[in-house]
Amino acid sequence: MSRKALIAANWKMYKTPAEAKAFVDAFLPLVAGHDRDDIALFPSVTSLATVVEAVKGSKVAAGLQNMHFAEEGAYTGETSAVMLKAVGATHTLIGHSERRQYFNETDEVVNKKLHTALKHGIVPVVCIGELLHDREAGLTADVLVRQLKGALAGVTAEAAHSLVIAYEPCWAIGTGKTATPKMAVEAHAIVRAELANLLGAEVAKATRILYGGSVKPENAKDLCCEEEIDGALVGGASLKPDSFAAIVKY
Ligand code: PGA
């Protein structure tokens, strides 16, 4: 079964609505007619509606970088699944390593968010990845399996059909240090084997596993050409239309 790759831009805490609109206006002509991959933009919450509006009529999707697990409630500063959908967004990142590191997001929280996203028909991009000291201690597989087990607790194969996993080794995020294609392929194979264990072989085969961590125009092709790598989650190099378009069209 062939998986259509997804190339996704994680803009983190960058871009005002006006800057987001200028990006989309410049970016869409650069990827017009590009059908090989799915493309998604993850702006900040204040730019989401602007981006949804600006990508209308194109094949580019828009999503949030984070979403709360509750339907609604007294959660100051948070955004719900219903709010995300009400502005016309379709995707959300869940459990990005910066959420885990700076906002105490645990595997349990990631799990709750995943259940909520799936319930609301939102495409979840669940981020996992080891710290440098995990890798140096030979614990990469243990960490990935633990994070996957935690994220997917109680998720059925039927519910998981839209699931996307992003493997992002923490030591490669924003550091300029990219995992080699060999390292990424090894990690993706671990992830796919655990997906088979948790959700069955069919879902594991169909699930897209993206690589993230210092992806740029110069290394996108080497990474994305690997059969095990089904696209990329791009931070820094997704902030400029020409740079992100070059990654999409590697
Ligand atoms: P980076 O970020 O491409 O800047 O390393 C990737 C990410 O955090 O998703």
Coordinates of N, CA and C and ligand atoms in Angstrom, one line a residue:
M1 N 0.9 -1.2 0.0 CA 0.0 0.0 0.0 C 0.9 1.2 0.0
S2 N 0.6 2.2 -0.9 CA 1.5 3.4 -0.9 C 0.8 4.5 -0.1
R3 N 1.6 5.1 0.7 CA 1.1 6.2 1.6 C 1.4 7.5 0.9
K4 N 0.5 8.4 0.8 CA 0.7 9.8 0.3 C 1.4 10.6 1.4
A5 N 2.5 11.2 1.0 CA 3.3 11.9 2.0 C 2.6 13.2 2.5
L6 N 2.9 13.6 3.6 CA 2.4 14.9 4.2 C 3.6 15.8 4.5
I7 N 3.6 17.0 3.9 CA 4.7 17.9 4.3 C 4.0 19.0 5.1
A8 N 4.4 19.2 6.3 CA 3.7 20.1 7.2 C 4.6 21.2 7.8
A9 N 4.0 22.4 7.9 CA 4.8 23.5 8.4 C 4.3 23.9 9.8
N10 N 5.2 23.8 10.8 CA 4.9 24.2 12.1 C 5.5 25.5 12.4
W11 N 4.7 26.5 12.4 CA 5.2 27.9 12.5 C 5.5 28.3 13.9
K12 N 5.2 27.5 14.9 CA 5.5 27.8 16.3 C 4.9 29.2 16.6
M13 N 5.6 30.0 17.5 CA 5.1 31.3 17.9 C 5.7 32.4 17.0
Y14 N 5.4 32.2 15.7 CA 5.8 33.2 14.7 C 4.6 33.6 13.8
K15 N 4.7 34.8 13.3 CA 3.7 35.3 12.3 C 2.4 35.8 12.9
T16 N 2.2 37.1 12.5 CA 0.9 37.7 12.8 C 0.0 37.3 11.7
P17 N -1.4 37.6 11.8 CA -2.3 37.2 10.7 C -1.8 37.8 9.4
A18 N -1.4 39.1 9.4 CA -1.0 39.7 8.1 C 0.2 39.0 7.5
E19 N 1.2 38.6 8.4 CA 2.3 37.8 7.9 C 1.9 36.5 7.4
A20 N 1.0 35.8 8.1 CA 0.5 34.5 7.7 C -0.1 34.6 6.3
K21 N -0.9 35.6 6.1 CA -1.6 35.8 4.8 C -0.6 36.1 3.7
A22 N 0.4 36.9 4.0 CA 1.4 37.2 3.0 C 2.1 35.9 2.6
F23 N 2.4 35.0 3.6 CA 3.0 33.7 3.3 C 2.2 32.9 2.3
V24 N 0.9 32.8 2.7 CA 0.0 31.9 1.9 C -0.1 32.5 0.4
D25 N -0.2 33.8 0.3 CA -0.4 34.4 -1.0 C 0.9 34.1 -1.9
A26 N 2.0 34.1 -1.2 CA 3.3 33.9 -2.0 C 3.5 32.4 -2.2
F27 N 3.0 31.6 -1.2 CA 3.3 30.1 -1.3 C 2.4 29.4 -2.3
L28 N 1.1 29.7 -2.3 CA 0.2 28.9 -3.1 C 0.7 28.8 -4.6
P29 N 1.1 29.9 -5.2 CA 1.5 29.8 -6.6 C 2.7 28.9 -6.8
L30 N 3.5 28.8 -5.8 CA 4.8 28.0 -5.9 C 4.5 26.5 -5.8
V31 N 3.3 26.1 -5.2 CA 3.0 24.7 -5.2 C 1.7 24.4 -6.0
A32 N 1.3 25.3 -6.8 CA 0.1 25.0 -7.7 C 0.4 23.8 -8.5
G33 N -0.5 22.9 -8.5 CA -0.4 21.7 -9.3 C 0.5 20.6 -8.7
H34 N 1.0 20.9 -7.5 CA 1.8 19.8 -6.8 C 0.8 18.8 -6.1
D35 N 0.8 17.6 -6.7 CA -0.2 16.6 -6.2 C 0.5 15.5 -5.5
R36 N 1.8 15.4 -5.6 CA 2.4 14.2 -5.0 C 2.2 14.1 -3.5
D37 N 2.2 15.2 -2.8 CA 2.1 15.2 -1.4 C 0.9 16.0 -0.9
D38 N 0.5 15.7 0.3 CA -0.5 16.5 1.0 C 0.4 17.6 1.7
I39 N -0.2 18.8 1.9 CA 0.5 19.9 2.5 C -0.4 20.5 3.6
A40 N 0.2 20.8 4.8 CA -0.6 21.4 5.8 C 0.2 22.5 6.5
L41 N -0.5 23.5 6.9 CA 0.2 24.7 7.6 C -0.4 24.7 9.0
F42 N 0.5 24.8 10.0 CA 0.1 24.9 11.4 C 0.5 26.3 12.0
P43 N -0.4 27.3 11.8 CA 0.0 28.7 12.3 C -0.4 28.8 13.8
S44 N -0.1 29.9 14.4 CA -0.5 30.1 15.7 C -2.1 30.4 15.7
V45 N -2.6 30.3 16.9 CA -4.1 30.3 17.0 C -4.7 31.6 16.5
T46 N -4.0 32.7 16.6 CA -4.6 34.0 16.2 C -4.5 34.1 14.6
S47 N -3.7 33.3 14.0 CA -3.7 33.4 12.5 C -4.4 32.2 11.8
L48 N -5.0 31.3 12.6 CA -5.6 30.2 12.0 C -6.8 30.5 11.1
A49 N -7.7 31.4 11.5 CA -8.8 31.7 10.6 C -8.4 32.4 9.3
T50 N -7.4 33.2 9.5 CA -6.8 33.9 8.3 C -6.2 32.9 7.3
V51 N -5.5 31.9 7.9 CA -4.9 30.9 7.0 C -5.9 30.0 6.3
V52 N -6.9 29.6 7.1 CA -8.0 28.8 6.6 C -8.7 29.5 5.4
E53 N -8.9 30.8 5.5 CA -9.5 31.6 4.5 C -8.6 31.7 3.3
A54 N -7.3 32.0 3.6 CA -6.3 32.2 2.5 C -6.1 30.9 1.7
V55 N -6.2 29.8 2.3 CA -5.9 28.5 1.5 C -7.2 28.0 0.8
K56 N -8.3 28.6 1.0 CA -9.5 28.1 0.4 C -9.4 27.9 -1.1
G57 N -9.9 26.8 -1.6 CA -9.8 26.6 -3.0 C -8.5 25.9 -3.4
S58 N -7.5 25.8 -2.5 CA -6.3 25.1 -2.8 C -6.4 23.7 -2.1
K59 N -5.3 22.9 -2.2 CA -5.3 21.6 -1.5 C -4.6 21.7 -0.2
V60 N -4.2 22.9 0.2 CA -3.4 23.1 1.4 C -4.4 23.1 2.6
A61 N -4.0 22.3 3.6 CA -4.9 22.2 4.8 C -4.3 23.1 5.9
A62 N -5.1 23.4 6.9 CA -4.7 24.2 8.0 C -5.0 23.6 9.4
G63 N -4.2 23.7 10.3 CA -4.5 23.1 11.6 C -3.8 23.9 12.8
L64 N -4.2 23.5 14.0 CA -3.6 24.1 15.2 C -2.4 23.4 15.6
Q65 N -1.5 24.1 16.4 CA -0.3 23.5 16.9 C -0.6 22.7 18.2
N66 N -1.8 23.0 18.8 CA -2.1 22.4 20.1 C -3.6 22.6 20.3
M67 N -4.2 21.6 21.0 CA -5.6 21.6 21.2 C -5.9 21.1 22.6
H68 N -6.9 21.6 23.3 CA -7.2 21.0 24.6 C -8.1 19.7 24.4
F69 N -8.0 18.9 25.4 CA -8.8 17.6 25.3 C -10.2 17.8 25.7
A70 N -10.5 18.8 26.6 CA -11.9 19.0 27.0 C -12.8 19.6 25.9
E71 N -14.0 19.3 26.0 CA -15.0 19.8 25.0 C -15.1 21.3 25.1
E72 N -15.2 21.8 26.4 CA -15.2 23.2 26.7 C -15.0 23.3 28.2
G73 N -14.9 24.5 28.7 CA -14.7 24.6 30.2 C -13.8 25.7 30.6
A74 N -13.5 25.8 31.9 CA -12.7 26.9 32.5 C -11.3 26.5 32.3
Y75 N -10.7 26.7 31.1 CA -9.3 26.4 30.8 C -8.7 27.6 30.1
T76 N -8.4 28.6 30.9 CA -7.9 29.8 30.4 C -6.8 29.7 29.4
G77 N -6.9 30.3 28.3 CA -5.8 30.3 27.3 C -5.8 29.1 26.4
E78 N -6.8 28.2 26.5 CA -6.8 27.0 25.7 C -7.8 27.1 24.5
T79 N -7.7 26.2 23.6 CA -8.5 26.1 22.4 C -9.1 24.7 22.2
S80 N -10.4 24.7 22.0 CA -11.1 23.3 21.9 C -11.2 22.8 20.5
A81 N -11.5 21.5 20.4 CA -11.7 20.9 19.1 C -12.8 21.6 18.3
V82 N -13.9 21.9 19.0 CA -15.1 22.6 18.4 C -14.6 23.9 17.8
M83 N -13.8 24.6 18.6 CA -13.4 26.0 18.1 C -12.5 25.8 16.8
L84 N -11.6 24.8 16.9 CA -10.7 24.5 15.7 C -11.6 24.3 14.5
K85 N -12.6 23.4 14.6 CA -13.4 23.0 13.5 C -14.3 24.2 13.0
A86 N -14.7 25.0 14.0 CA -15.6 26.1 13.6 C -15.0 27.1 12.7
V87 N -13.7 27.3 12.8 CA -13.0 28.2 11.8 C -12.6 27.5 10.5
G88 N -12.9 26.2 10.5 CA -12.6 25.5 9.2 C -11.3 24.7 9.1
A89 N -10.6 24.6 10.3 CA -9.4 23.9 10.3 C -9.6 22.4 10.4
T90 N -8.7 21.6 10.0 CA -8.9 20.1 9.9 C -7.9 19.3 10.6
H91 N -6.8 19.9 11.0 CA -5.6 19.1 11.6 C -5.2 19.7 13.0
T92 N -4.6 18.9 13.7 CA -3.9 19.5 14.9 C -2.6 18.7 15.2
L93 N -1.6 19.4 15.7 CA -0.4 18.7 16.2 C -0.8 18.3 17.7
I94 N -0.3 17.3 18.1 CA -0.5 16.8 19.5 C 0.9 16.4 20.1
G95 N 1.2 16.9 21.3 CA 2.4 16.4 22.0 C 3.7 16.8 21.4
H96 N 3.7 17.9 20.7 CA 5.0 18.4 20.2 C 6.0 18.5 21.4
S97 N 7.3 18.2 21.1 CA 8.3 18.1 22.2 C 8.4 19.4 23.0
E98 N 8.1 20.6 22.3 CA 8.1 21.8 23.0 C 6.9 21.9 24.0
R99 N 5.8 21.3 23.7 CA 4.7 21.2 24.6 C 5.0 20.3 25.8
R100 N 5.7 19.2 25.4 CA 6.1 18.3 26.5 C 7.1 18.9 27.4
Q101 N 8.1 19.7 26.8 CA 9.2 20.2 27.6 C 8.8 21.5 28.4
Y102 N 8.1 22.4 27.8 CA 7.8 23.7 28.5 C 6.4 23.7 29.1
F103 N 5.5 22.9 28.7 CA 4.1 22.9 29.2 C 3.7 21.6 29.9
N104 N 4.7 20.9 30.3 CA 4.4 19.6 31.1 C 3.4 18.7 30.4
E105 N 3.4 18.6 29.1 CA 2.5 17.7 28.5 C 3.0 16.3 28.6
T106 N 2.2 15.4 29.3 CA 2.6 14.1 29.5 C 2.0 13.1 28.5
D107 N 2.4 11.9 28.5 CA 1.8 10.9 27.6 C 0.3 10.8 27.9
E108 N -0.1 10.9 29.1 CA -1.5 10.8 29.5 C -2.3 12.0 28.9
V109 N -1.8 13.2 28.9 CA -2.5 14.3 28.3 C -2.5 14.1 26.8
V110 N -1.4 13.7 26.2 CA -1.4 13.4 24.8 C -2.5 12.4 24.4
N111 N -2.6 11.4 25.2 CA -3.6 10.4 24.9 C -5.1 11.0 25.0
K112 N -5.3 11.8 26.0 CA -6.6 12.5 26.0 C -6.9 13.3 24.8
K113 N -5.9 14.1 24.4 CA -6.0 15.0 23.3 C -6.3 14.2 22.0
L114 N -5.6 13.1 21.9 CA -5.8 12.2 20.7 C -7.2 11.7 20.6
H115 N -7.7 11.2 21.7 CA -9.1 10.7 21.8 C -10.1 11.8 21.3
T116 N -9.8 13.0 21.8 CA -10.7 14.2 21.5 C -10.6 14.5 20.0
A117 N -9.4 14.5 19.5 CA -9.2 14.9 18.0 C -9.9 13.8 17.2
L118 N -9.7 12.6 17.5 CA -10.3 11.5 16.7 C -11.9 11.5 16.8
K119 N -12.4 11.8 17.9 CA -13.8 11.9 18.1 C -14.4 13.0 17.3
H120 N -13.7 14.1 17.1 CA -14.2 15.2 16.3 C -13.8 15.2 14.8
G121 N -13.2 14.1 14.4 CA -12.8 14.0 13.0 C -11.7 14.9 12.6
I122 N -10.8 15.3 13.6 CA -9.7 16.2 13.3 C -8.4 15.3 13.0
V123 N -7.7 15.6 12.0 CA -6.5 14.7 11.7 C -5.4 15.0 12.8
P124 N -5.0 14.1 13.6 CA -4.0 14.3 14.6 C -2.6 14.0 14.1
V125 N -1.7 14.9 14.3 CA -0.3 14.6 14.1 C 0.4 14.5 15.4
V126 N 0.6 13.3 15.9 CA 1.1 13.0 17.2 C 2.6 13.0 17.1
C127 N 3.3 13.9 17.9 CA 4.7 14.0 17.9 C 5.4 13.2 19.0
I128 N 6.4 12.4 18.6 CA 7.2 11.7 19.6 C 8.7 11.8 19.2
G129 N 9.5 11.5 20.2 CA 10.9 11.6 19.9 C 11.8 11.5 21.1
E130 N 13.0 11.1 21.0 CA 13.9 10.9 22.2 C 14.7 12.1 22.4
L131 N 15.1 12.3 23.7 CA 16.1 13.3 24.0 C 17.5 12.8 23.7
L132 N 18.5 13.7 23.6 CA 19.8 13.3 23.3 C 20.4 12.3 24.3
H133 N 20.1 12.5 25.6 CA 20.7 11.5 26.5 C 20.0 10.2 26.4
D134 N 18.7 10.1 26.0 CA 18.1 8.8 25.7 C 18.8 8.1 24.6
R135 N 19.1 8.8 23.5 CA 19.8 8.2 22.4 C 21.2 7.7 22.8
E136 N 21.9 8.6 23.5 CA 23.3 8.2 23.9 C 23.3 7.0 24.9
A137 N 22.2 6.9 25.6 CA 22.1 5.7 26.6 C 21.5 4.5 25.9
G138 N 21.2 4.6 24.6 CA 20.7 3.4 23.9 C 19.2 3.2 24.1
L139 N 18.5 4.3 24.5 CA 17.1 4.1 25.0 C 16.1 4.6 23.9
T140 N 16.5 4.9 22.7 CA 15.6 5.5 21.7 C 14.4 4.6 21.5
A141 N 14.6 3.3 21.3 CA 13.4 2.4 21.1 C 12.5 2.4 22.3
D142 N 13.1 2.4 23.5 CA 12.2 2.3 24.7 C 11.4 3.6 24.8
V143 N 12.0 4.7 24.5 CA 11.2 6.0 24.6 C 10.1 6.0 23.6
L144 N 10.4 5.7 22.3 CA 9.4 5.7 21.3 C 8.2 4.8 21.6
V145 N 8.6 3.6 22.1 CA 7.5 2.6 22.4 C 6.7 3.1 23.6
R146 N 7.3 3.7 24.6 CA 6.6 4.2 25.7 C 5.6 5.4 25.3
Q147 N 6.2 6.3 24.5 CA 5.3 7.4 24.0 C 4.2 6.9 23.2
L148 N 4.4 6.0 22.3 CA 3.3 5.5 21.5 C 2.3 4.7 22.3
K149 N 2.7 3.9 23.2 CA 1.8 3.2 24.1 C 0.9 4.1 24.8
G150 N 1.6 5.2 25.4 CA 0.9 6.2 26.1 C -0.1 6.9 25.3
A151 N 0.3 7.4 24.1 CA -0.6 8.2 23.2 C -1.8 7.4 22.7
L152 N -1.5 6.1 22.5 CA -2.6 5.3 21.8 C -3.4 4.5 22.8
A153 N -3.2 4.6 24.1 CA -4.0 3.8 25.0 C -5.5 4.0 24.7
G154 N -6.2 2.9 24.5 CA -7.7 2.9 24.3 C -8.1 3.3 22.9
V155 N -7.1 3.6 22.0 CA -7.5 4.0 20.7 C -7.7 2.7 19.8
T156 N -8.8 2.6 19.1 CA -9.0 1.4 18.3 C -8.5 1.5 16.9
A157 N -8.3 0.4 16.2 CA -7.8 0.5 14.9 C -8.8 1.3 14.0
E158 N -10.0 1.1 14.2 CA -11.0 1.8 13.4 C -10.9 3.3 13.6
A159 N -10.7 3.7 14.8 CA -10.7 5.1 15.1 C -9.4 5.8 14.6
A160 N -8.3 4.9 14.4 CA -7.0 5.5 14.1 C -6.7 5.7 12.6
H161 N -7.7 5.6 11.8 CA -7.4 5.6 10.3 C -6.8 6.9 9.8
S162 N -7.1 8.0 10.5 CA -6.5 9.3 10.1 C -5.2 9.7 10.8
L163 N -4.8 8.8 11.7 CA -3.6 9.1 12.6 C -2.3 9.3 11.8
V164 N -1.6 10.4 12.1 CA -0.3 10.6 11.6 C 0.7 10.7 12.8
I165 N 1.8 10.1 12.6 CA 2.9 10.2 13.7 C 4.0 11.1 13.1
A166 N 4.5 11.9 13.9 CA 5.8 12.7 13.5 C 6.9 12.2 14.5
Y167 N 7.9 11.6 13.9 CA 9.1 11.3 14.7 C 10.0 12.5 14.7
E168 N 10.2 13.1 15.8 CA 11.1 14.3 15.9 C 12.1 14.1 17.0
P169 N 13.3 13.6 16.7 CA 14.3 13.5 17.8 C 14.5 14.9 18.4
C170 N 14.4 15.0 19.7 CA 14.4 16.4 20.3 C 15.8 17.1 20.0
W171 N 16.8 16.3 20.0 CA 18.2 16.9 19.7 C 18.3 17.5 18.3
A172 N 17.3 17.2 17.4 CA 17.4 17.7 16.1 C 16.5 18.9 15.8
I173 N 15.7 19.2 16.8 CA 14.7 20.3 16.6 C 15.3 21.6 16.8
G174 N 15.4 22.4 15.8 CA 15.9 23.8 15.8 C 17.4 23.9 16.1
T175 N 18.1 22.8 15.9 CA 19.5 22.8 16.3 C 20.4 22.8 15.0
G176 N 19.8 22.5 13.9 CA 20.6 22.4 12.6 C 21.1 21.0 12.5
K177 N 21.0 20.2 13.5 CA 21.5 18.8 13.5 C 20.3 17.9 13.0
T178 N 20.4 17.4 11.8 CA 19.4 16.5 11.3 C 19.8 15.1 11.6
A179 N 18.8 14.2 11.9 CA 19.1 12.8 11.9 C 19.5 12.4 10.5
T180 N 20.4 11.4 10.4 CA 20.7 10.9 9.0 C 19.5 10.1 8.6
P181 N 19.4 10.0 7.2 CA 18.3 9.1 6.7 C 18.3 7.7 7.4
K182 N 19.5 7.2 7.6 CA 19.6 5.9 8.2 C 19.0 5.9 9.7
M183 N 19.4 6.9 10.4 CA 18.8 7.0 11.8 C 17.3 7.2 11.8
A184 N 16.8 8.0 10.9 CA 15.4 8.2 10.8 C 14.7 7.0 10.4
V185 N 15.2 6.3 9.4 CA 14.6 5.0 8.9 C 14.5 4.0 10.1
E186 N 15.6 3.9 10.8 CA 15.6 2.9 11.9 C 14.5 3.3 13.0
A187 N 14.4 4.6 13.3 CA 13.4 5.0 14.3 C 12.0 4.8 13.7
H188 N 11.8 5.1 12.4 CA 10.5 4.9 11.8 C 10.1 3.4 11.8
A189 N 11.1 2.5 11.6 CA 10.8 1.1 11.6 C 10.3 0.7 13.0
I190 N 11.0 1.2 14.0 CA 10.5 0.9 15.4 C 9.1 1.4 15.6
V191 N 8.8 2.6 15.2 CA 7.5 3.2 15.3 C 6.5 2.3 14.6
R192 N 6.8 1.9 13.4 CA 5.8 1.1 12.6 C 5.6 -0.3 13.2
A193 N 6.6 -0.8 13.8 CA 6.5 -2.2 14.4 C 5.6 -2.0 15.6
E194 N 5.8 -0.9 16.4 CA 4.9 -0.8 17.6 C 3.5 -0.4 17.2
L195 N 3.3 0.3 16.1 CA 1.9 0.6 15.6 C 1.2 -0.7 15.3
A196 N 2.0 -1.6 14.7 CA 1.4 -2.9 14.3 C 1.0 -3.7 15.6
N197 N 1.9 -3.6 16.6 CA 1.6 -4.2 17.8 C 0.3 -3.7 18.5
L198 N 0.2 -2.4 18.4 CA -0.9 -1.7 19.1 C -2.2 -1.7 18.3
L199 N -2.1 -1.5 17.0 CA -3.3 -1.3 16.2 C -3.5 -2.3 15.0
G200 N -2.5 -3.2 14.9 CA -2.6 -4.2 13.8 C -1.8 -3.8 12.6
A201 N -1.5 -4.8 11.8 CA -0.6 -4.6 10.7 C -1.2 -3.7 9.6
E202 N -2.5 -3.8 9.4 CA -3.1 -3.0 8.4 C -3.0 -1.5 8.6
V203 N -3.3 -1.1 9.9 CA -3.3 0.3 10.3 C -1.8 0.8 10.3
A204 N -0.9 -0.1 10.7 CA 0.5 0.3 10.8 C 1.0 0.6 9.4
K205 N 0.6 -0.2 8.4 CA 1.1 0.0 7.0 C 0.5 1.2 6.4
A206 N -0.7 1.6 6.9 CA -1.3 2.8 6.2 C -1.0 4.1 6.9
T207 N -0.4 4.0 8.1 CA -0.2 5.2 8.9 C 1.0 6.0 8.4
R208 N 0.9 7.3 8.2 CA 2.0 8.1 7.8 C 2.9 8.4 9.0
I209 N 4.2 8.2 8.8 CA 5.1 8.6 9.8 C 6.1 9.7 9.2
L210 N 5.9 10.9 9.7 CA 6.7 12.0 9.2 C 8.0 12.1 10.0
Y211 N 9.1 12.7 9.4 CA 10.3 13.0 10.1 C 10.3 14.5 10.4
G212 N 10.7 14.9 11.6 CA 10.9 16.3 11.8 C 12.2 16.6 12.6
G213 N 12.8 17.7 12.4 CA 14.0 18.1 13.1 C 15.0 18.6 12.1
S214 N 15.1 19.9 12.0 CA 16.0 20.6 11.1 C 15.9 20.1 9.6
V215 N 14.7 19.9 9.2 CA 14.5 19.6 7.7 C 14.6 20.9 7.0
K216 N 15.3 20.9 5.9 CA 15.5 22.1 5.1 C 15.6 21.7 3.6
P217 N 15.6 22.7 2.7 CA 15.6 22.3 1.3 C 16.8 21.4 0.9
E218 N 17.9 21.6 1.6 CA 19.1 20.8 1.2 C 19.0 19.3 1.7
N219 N 18.2 19.0 2.7 CA 18.2 17.6 3.1 C 16.9 16.9 2.9
A220 N 15.9 17.7 2.5 CA 14.5 17.1 2.4 C 14.5 15.9 1.5
K221 N 15.2 15.9 0.4 CA 15.1 14.9 -0.6 C 15.7 13.6 0.0
D222 N 16.8 13.6 0.6 CA 17.5 12.4 1.1 C 16.6 11.8 2.1
L223 N 15.9 12.6 2.9 CA 15.0 12.0 4.0 C 13.7 11.5 3.4
C224 N 13.1 12.3 2.6 CA 11.7 12.0 2.1 C 11.7 10.9 1.1
C225 N 12.9 10.7 0.4 CA 12.9 9.6 -0.6 C 12.9 8.2 0.0
E226 N 13.2 8.2 1.3 CA 13.2 6.8 2.0 C 11.8 6.3 2.1
E227 N 11.7 5.0 1.8 CA 10.3 4.4 1.8 C 9.6 4.5 3.1
E228 N 10.4 4.5 4.2 CA 9.8 4.5 5.6 C 9.4 5.9 6.0
I229 N 9.8 6.9 5.3 CA 9.6 8.3 5.7 C 8.5 8.9 4.8
D230 N 7.4 9.2 5.5 CA 6.2 9.6 4.7 C 5.9 11.1 4.8
G231 N 7.0 11.9 4.7 CA 6.9 13.3 4.7 C 7.6 13.9 5.9
A232 N 7.4 15.2 6.1 CA 8.2 16.0 7.0 C 7.3 17.0 7.8
L233 N 7.8 17.2 9.1 CA 7.2 18.3 9.9 C 8.3 19.3 10.0
V234 N 8.1 20.5 9.5 CA 9.2 21.5 9.3 C 8.9 22.7 10.2
G235 N 9.9 23.1 11.0 CA 9.8 24.3 11.8 C 10.4 25.5 11.1
G236 N 11.6 25.8 11.5 CA 12.3 27.0 11.0 C 12.3 27.2 9.5
A237 N 12.5 26.1 8.7 CA 12.6 26.3 7.3 C 11.2 26.4 6.6
S238 N 10.2 26.4 7.4 CA 8.8 26.5 6.8 C 8.3 28.0 6.9
L239 N 9.1 28.8 7.5 CA 8.7 30.2 7.7 C 8.7 31.1 6.5
K240 N 9.5 30.7 5.5 CA 9.6 31.5 4.2 C 9.0 30.6 3.1
P241 N 8.1 31.3 2.3 CA 7.4 30.6 1.3 C 8.3 29.8 0.3
D242 N 9.4 30.4 -0.1 CA 10.3 29.8 -1.1 C 11.0 28.6 -0.5
S243 N 11.4 28.7 0.8 CA 12.1 27.6 1.4 C 11.1 26.4 1.7
F244 N 9.9 26.7 2.1 CA 9.0 25.6 2.4 C 8.6 25.0 1.1
A245 N 8.4 25.8 0.0 CA 8.0 25.3 -1.3 C 9.1 24.4 -1.8
A246 N 10.3 24.7 -1.6 CA 11.5 23.9 -2.1 C 11.5 22.6 -1.3
I247 N 11.1 22.6 -0.1 CA 11.0 21.3 0.7 C 9.9 20.5 0.1
V248 N 8.7 21.1 -0.1 CA 7.5 20.4 -0.6 C 7.9 19.7 -1.9
K249 N 8.6 20.5 -2.8 CA 8.9 20.0 -4.1 C 10.3 19.3 -4.3
Y250 N 10.9 18.9 -3.2 CA 12.3 18.4 -3.2 C 12.5 17.6 -4.4
Ligands
PGA1 P1 12.8 22.6 13.1 O1 11.5 22.3 14.0 O2 12.5 22.2 11.7 O3 13.0 24.0 13.3 O4 13.9 21.7 13.7 C1 10.7 21.1 13.7 C2 9.6 21.0 14.7 O5 9.8 21.4 15.8 O6 8.5 20.6 14.4

